[in-house]
CSV table of C-alpha atoms in Angstrom, one decimal:
chain,number,residue,atom,x,y,z
A,954,MET,CA,150.2,74.9,52.8
A,955,ILE,CA,150.3,76.3,49.2
A,956,PRO,CA,147.5,74.5,46.8
A,957,ALA,CA,149.1,72.6,44.3
A,958,GLY,CA,149.8,74.3,40.6
A,959,GLY,CA,149.2,77.9,42.2
A,960,LYS,CA,150.3,80.2,44.7
A,961,TRP,CA,148.1,82.4,46.9
A,962,GLY,CA,147.7,84.8,50.1
A,963,PRO,CA,147.0,88.3,50.5
A,964,ALA,CA,146.4,90.5,47.3
A,965,CYS,CA,148.3,93.1,49.7
A,966,LEU,CA,151.1,91.0,49.4
A,967,GLY,CA,151.1,90.6,45.9
A,968,PRO,CA,152.8,87.2,44.2
A,969,LEU,CA,155.1,85.8,46.5
A,970,GLY,CA,158.3,87.1,46.1
A,971,GLY,CA,156.7,90.3,44.9
A,972,ASP,CA,156.7,93.6,46.0
A,973,PRO,CA,153.9,94.6,48.6
A,974,ASP,CA,150.3,96.5,47.3
A,975,PRO,CA,148.7,98.0,50.4
A,976,TRP,CA,145.9,99.0,48.2
A,977,ALA,CA,145.2,95.8,46.8
A,978,PRO,CA,142.5,94.3,49.6
A,979,TRP,CA,140.1,97.5,48.5
A,980,ARG,CA,141.0,96.4,44.7
A,981,GLY,CA,139.5,93.1,44.0
A,982,GLY,CA,139.8,91.6,47.6
A,983,TRP,CA,141.9,88.2,48.6
A,984,GLU,CA,142.0,84.7,48.3
A,985,HIS,CA,141.0,82.3,51.0
A,986,PRO,CA,143.7,79.3,50.9
A,987,ARG,CA,140.9,76.9,51.4
A,988,VAL,CA,138.1,77.6,49.9
A,989,GLY,CA,139.2,79.4,47.0
A,990,VAL,CA,136.8,82.5,47.1
A,991,SER,CA,137.6,86.2,47.1
A,992,TRP,CA,137.4,88.3,49.9
A,993,MET,CA,135.6,91.5,50.2
A,994,PRO,CA,136.3,93.3,53.3
A,995,GLY,CA,133.2,94.4,55.1
A,996,PHE,CA,130.8,93.6,52.3
A,997,LEU,CA,128.4,91.1,51.7
A,998,ARG,CA,129.0,89.2,49.2
A,999,GLU,CA,126.5,89.0,46.2
A,1000,GLY,CA,125.8,85.4,45.6
A,1001,MET,CA,127.3,84.0,49.2
A,1002,GLY,CA,124.3,84.9,50.9
A,1003,ALA,CA,127.1,85.9,54.1
A,1004,TRP,CA,128.7,88.4,55.9
A,1005,MET,CA,132.4,87.8,54.8
A,1006,PRO,CA,134.6,89.3,56.9
A,1007,GLY,CA,137.7,91.6,55.4
A,1008,PRO,CA,141.6,91.0,55.4
A,1009,PRO,CA,143.5,90.8,58.7
A,1010,HIS,CA,145.5,94.4,58.8
A,1011,PRO,CA,144.1,96.7,56.0
A,1012,PRO,CA,145.7,100.2,55.5
A,1013,ARG,CA,145.0,102.6,58.8
A,1014,LEU,CA,144.4,105.7,56.8
A,1015,PRO,CA,144.2,107.7,60.0
A,1016,HIS,CA,147.4,107.0,60.5
A,1017,ALA,CA,149.0,107.5,57.6
A,1018,ALA,CA,147.7,110.9,57.4
A,1019,GLY,CA,148.9,111.9,60.6
A,1020,THR,CA,152.2,111.3,59.3
A,1021,LEU,CA,152.3,112.7,56.7
A,1022,LEU,CA,151.1,116.2,58.3
A,1023,LEU,CA,153.9,115.8,60.7
A,1024,CYS,CA,156.3,115.2,57.8
A,1025,LEU,CA,155.2,118.2,56.5
A,1026,VAL,CA,155.6,120.4,59.9
A,1027,LEU,CA,159.1,119.1,60.2
A,1028,ALA,CA,159.8,119.9,56.7
A,1029,GLN,CA,158.3,123.3,56.8
A,1030,ALA,CA,160.6,124.0,60.3
A,1031,ALA,CA,163.4,123.1,58.6
A,1032,ALA,CA,162.9,124.9,56.0
A,1033,ASP,CA,162.0,127.8,58.0
A,1034,PRO,CA,164.9,128.7,60.6
A,1035,THR,CA,162.5,131.1,62.7
A,1036,ALA,CA,159.9,128.5,62.9
A,1037,ASN,CA,162.1,125.6,63.8
A,1038,THR,CA,163.6,128.3,66.3
A,1039,ILE,CA,159.9,129.2,68.1
A,1040,ALA,CA,159.1,124.8,67.7
A,1041,GLN,CA,162.0,124.2,70.0
A,1042,ALA,CA,161.5,127.3,72.8
A,1043,TYR,CA,158.2,125.6,73.1
A,1044,SER,CA,159.3,122.3,73.3
A,1045,LEU,CA,161.2,123.5,76.1
A,1046,ALA,CA,159.3,125.4,77.8
A,1047,ARG,CA,156.7,122.5,77.6
A,1048,LEU,CA,159.4,120.6,79.6
A,1049,LEU,CA,159.8,123.2,82.2
A,1050,GLN,CA,156.0,123.7,82.8
A,1051,ALA,CA,155.9,119.8,83.7
A,1052,ASP,CA,159.4,120.2,86.1
A,1053,ALA,CA,157.8,123.7,87.6
A,1054,THR,CA,154.8,121.7,89.2
A,1055,ASP,CA,156.5,118.4,89.8
A,1056,LEU,CA,159.5,121.5,92.1
A,1057,LEU,CA,156.5,123.1,93.4
A,1058,GLN,CA,155.1,119.4,95.2
A,1059,ALA,CA,158.2,119.1,96.4
A,1060,TYR,CA,158.6,122.1,97.5
A,1061,LEU,CA,155.6,122.0,100.1
A,1062,SER,CA,156.2,118.6,100.9
A,1063,ALA,CA,159.8,119.9,102.3
A,1064,GLN,CA,158.9,122.5,104.6
A,1065,GLY,CA,156.2,121.2,106.9
A,1066,PRO,CA,153.3,122.5,108.5
A,1067,PRO,CA,151.1,124.3,106.8
A,1068,PHE,CA,153.0,124.4,103.6
A,1069,SER,CA,152.8,120.4,103.6
A,1070,ALA,CA,149.0,120.0,104.2
A,1071,PRO,CA,147.1,118.4,101.0
A,1072,GLY,CA,145.8,121.4,99.2
A,1073,PHE,CA,148.1,124.1,100.6
A,1074,ALA,CA,147.6,127.8,98.4
A,1075,ALA,CA,148.3,130.9,99.8
A,1076,PRO,CA,147.9,133.2,96.8
A,1077,ALA,CA,147.9,136.2,99.1
A,1078,LEU,CA,151.6,135.8,99.4
A,1079,GLY,CA,153.7,137.7,97.7
A,1080,TRP,CA,157.7,138.9,97.6
A,1081,ALA,CA,158.7,142.1,96.3
A,1082,GLY,CA,160.3,141.6,92.6
A,1083,VAL,CA,159.2,138.5,92.1
A,1084,PRO,CA,157.8,138.9,88.0
A,1085,GLY,CA,154.2,138.0,88.2
A,1086,ALA,CA,152.5,136.2,85.4
A,1087,ALA,CA,148.3,137.3,85.7
A,1088,LEU,CA,146.8,139.5,82.9
A,1089,PRO,CA,143.8,140.3,81.7
A,1090,PHE,CA,143.2,138.6,79.1
A,1091,PRO,CA,142.4,141.2,76.9
A,1092,ALA,CA,145.7,143.1,77.2
A,1093,TRP,CA,147.5,139.5,77.1
A,1094,ARG,CA,146.1,139.0,73.3
A,1095,GLY,CA,146.6,142.4,72.8
A,1096,LEU,CA,150.6,141.9,73.3
A,1097,GLY,CA,153.0,142.0,70.3
A,1098,ASP,CA,155.3,139.4,69.4
A,1099,GLY,CA,158.3,141.8,70.9
A,1100,GLU,CA,156.5,142.5,73.6
A,1101,ARG,CA,155.6,139.1,74.7
A,1102,LEU,CA,159.0,137.7,73.9
A,1103,ARG,CA,160.7,140.4,75.9
A,1104,GLY,CA,157.9,140.2,78.8
A,1105,ASN,CA,159.8,136.5,78.9
A,1106,GLN,CA,162.8,136.9,78.8
A,1107,VAL,CA,162.8,139.7,81.8
A,1108,ALA,CA,160.8,137.2,83.8
A,1109,TYR,CA,163.8,134.1,83.7
A,1110,ALA,CA,166.3,136.4,83.8
A,1111,ALA,CA,164.5,137.3,87.2
A,1112,TYR,CA,163.9,133.9,88.2
A,1113,GLU,CA,167.1,132.5,87.3
A,1114,ALA,CA,168.4,134.5,90.5
A,1115,PHE,CA,165.5,134.0,92.8
A,1116,LEU,CA,165.7,130.3,92.1
A,1117,ALA,CA,169.0,130.9,93.4
A,1118,VAL,CA,168.4,132.8,96.9
A,1119,VAL,CA,166.0,129.8,97.4
A,1120,ALA,CA,168.4,126.6,96.5
A,1121,ASP,CA,170.5,129.1,99.2
A,1122,ASP,CA,167.7,129.0,101.7
A,1123,GLN,CA,167.3,125.3,101.6
A,1124,ALA,CA,170.7,124.3,101.6
A,1125,GLN,CA,170.4,126.0,104.9
A,1126,LEU,CA,167.1,124.9,106.2
A,1127,HIS,CA,166.7,121.3,105.1
A,1128,PRO,CA,170.5,120.1,104.5
A,1129,GLY,CA,168.9,116.6,103.7
A,1130,ARG,CA,167.1,116.8,101.4
A,1131,PRO,CA,169.3,116.8,98.6
A,1132,GLN,CA,167.0,115.2,96.2
A,1133,LEU,CA,164.8,119.3,96.5
A,1134,LEU,CA,168.4,120.3,96.2
A,1135,ALA,CA,169.2,118.8,93.0
A,1136,HIS,CA,165.7,120.4,91.9
A,1137,LEU,CA,166.3,123.2,92.5
A,1138,ALA,CA,169.8,123.1,90.1
A,1139,ARG,CA,167.9,121.4,87.7
A,1140,ALA,CA,165.7,124.1,87.2
A,1141,ARG,CA,167.7,126.8,87.1
A,1142,ALA,CA,170.1,125.5,84.8
A,1143,ARG,CA,166.7,125.1,82.6
A,1144,VAL,CA,165.9,128.7,83.1
A,1145,ARG,CA,169.2,129.4,82.2
A,1146,GLY,CA,168.7,126.9,78.2
A,1147,LEU,CA,165.3,128.9,78.2
A,1148,ARG,CA,166.6,131.8,78.0
A,1149,ALA,CA,168.7,131.3,75.7
A,1150,SER,CA,166.0,129.7,73.4
A,1151,LEU,CA,164.1,132.6,74.1
A,1152,GLY,CA,166.9,134.8,73.2
A,1153,ALA,CA,167.5,133.2,69.1
A,1154,VAL,CA,163.6,133.3,68.9
A,1155,MET,CA,163.7,137.4,69.2
A,1156,ALA,CA,167.1,137.4,67.0
A,1157,ALA,CA,165.2,135.2,64.5
A,1158,LEU,CA,162.3,137.8,64.5
A,1159,GLY,CA,164.8,140.6,64.7
A,1160,VAL,CA,163.3,141.7,68.7
A,1161,VAL,CA,165.4,143.9,70.9
A,1162,PRO,CA,166.2,142.7,73.9
A,1163,GLY,CA,164.8,144.3,76.8
A,1164,THR,CA,165.7,145.5,80.5
A,1165,GLY,CA,163.8,144.7,84.0
A,1166,PRO,CA,164.0,146.5,87.1
A,1167,PRO,CA,166.4,146.1,89.8
A,1168,LEU,CA,165.9,143.4,91.9
A,1169,VAL,CA,165.3,145.1,95.3
A,1170,ALA,CA,164.7,142.0,97.7
A,1171,MET,CA,168.4,140.5,96.8
A,1172,ALA,CA,169.6,143.2,99.3
A,1173,THR,CA,167.7,142.1,102.3
A,1174,ALA,CA,167.6,138.3,101.3
A,1175,ASN,CA,169.7,137.1,104.7
A,1176,GLN,CA,167.5,138.7,106.7
A,1177,ALA,CA,164.6,136.9,106.9
A,1178,SER,CA,163.3,134.7,109.1
A,1179,ALA,CA,163.4,130.7,108.4
A,1180,PHE,CA,159.0,131.2,108.5
A,1181,GLU,CA,159.7,134.2,105.8
A,1182,ARG,CA,162.5,132.2,104.0
A,1183,LYS,CA,160.0,129.7,103.8
A,1184,CYS,CA,157.3,131.7,102.6
A,1185,ARG,CA,159.1,133.4,100.2
A,1186,GLY,CA,160.3,130.1,98.4
A,1187,TYR,CA,156.7,129.0,98.0
A,1188,VAL,CA,156.3,132.1,95.8
A,1189,VAL,CA,159.1,131.8,94.2
A,1190,CYS,CA,158.2,128.3,93.2
A,1191,ARG,CA,153.9,129.3,92.7
A,1192,GLU,CA,154.9,131.7,90.4
A,1193,TYR,CA,158.1,130.3,88.4
A,1194,ARG,CA,155.4,127.8,87.1
A,1195,ALA,CA,152.6,130.1,86.7
A,1196,TRP,CA,154.9,132.1,84.1
A,1197,LEU,CA,155.9,128.5,81.8
A,1198,GLY,CA,152.1,128.7,81.7
A,1199,ARG,CA,152.0,131.8,80.1
A,1200,THR,CA,155.4,131.5,78.6
A,1201,VAL,CA,153.9,128.2,76.9
A,1202,ARG,CA,150.3,130.4,75.5
A,1203,ASP,CA,152.8,133.0,73.9
A,1204,LEU,CA,155.1,130.3,72.1
A,1205,THR,CA,151.7,129.0,71.4
A,1206,LEU,CA,150.4,131.8,69.4
A,1207,LEU,CA,154.1,132.3,67.9
A,1208,ARG,CA,154.0,129.2,66.9
A,1209,ALA,CA,150.3,129.5,65.1
A,1210,LYS,CA,151.6,131.9,63.5
A,1211,TYR,CA,155.0,131.1,61.7
A,1212,LEU,CA,153.9,127.9,61.5
A,1213,ALA,CA,151.2,128.9,59.4
């Protein structure tokens, strides 16, 4: 209840009906409604001889600082179209990276032994024309912006085609796996979106698009056995995931450069 002849409440709320003052608890404490003493947050009040607790909801400065930082980053991205374009490509690449991990697991589980065995990995398997993401760190770190972006552009043009071959293979090998087929179709659609997003980054930075080698493996794609099709689909899904990891690292460097 409100004591007769006056109003009380936490100082951070101000007079009843007034505007809140979030800094009031740190200026002069707040009035306890029953004993009428000022409680100071986290301090031993002189003359009281007791530890007095603070107000129930003190200001959270770390959260406020984080919010302010986020607002500054978003404002800068909106003011700089190049930074905004890079941020969008980065977010999309992160989404595809998580999706590619799920795709690889779904693919392996659908193929049966030995692919579906826990921890299956066959790093020696390859398929001609599938872009490999592996690159020594010094060589990767020494790439220029244009080289990074052109490498990604060429790689995903190839992966869009290779994922189509894998989808056709799986439609013949596992027609009763609609979830896997839908996952492959979604991956292709998202690769197209990532290619468009990377193209926007290249346009913003004035990078001339590159051209990749011909997909020589496509001519003999229909001549493989069922086991060979399973193997090459594994290679495509594995290397696709690896390339997305490289793309995220590439865009992380670009974000640091243009959002700084």
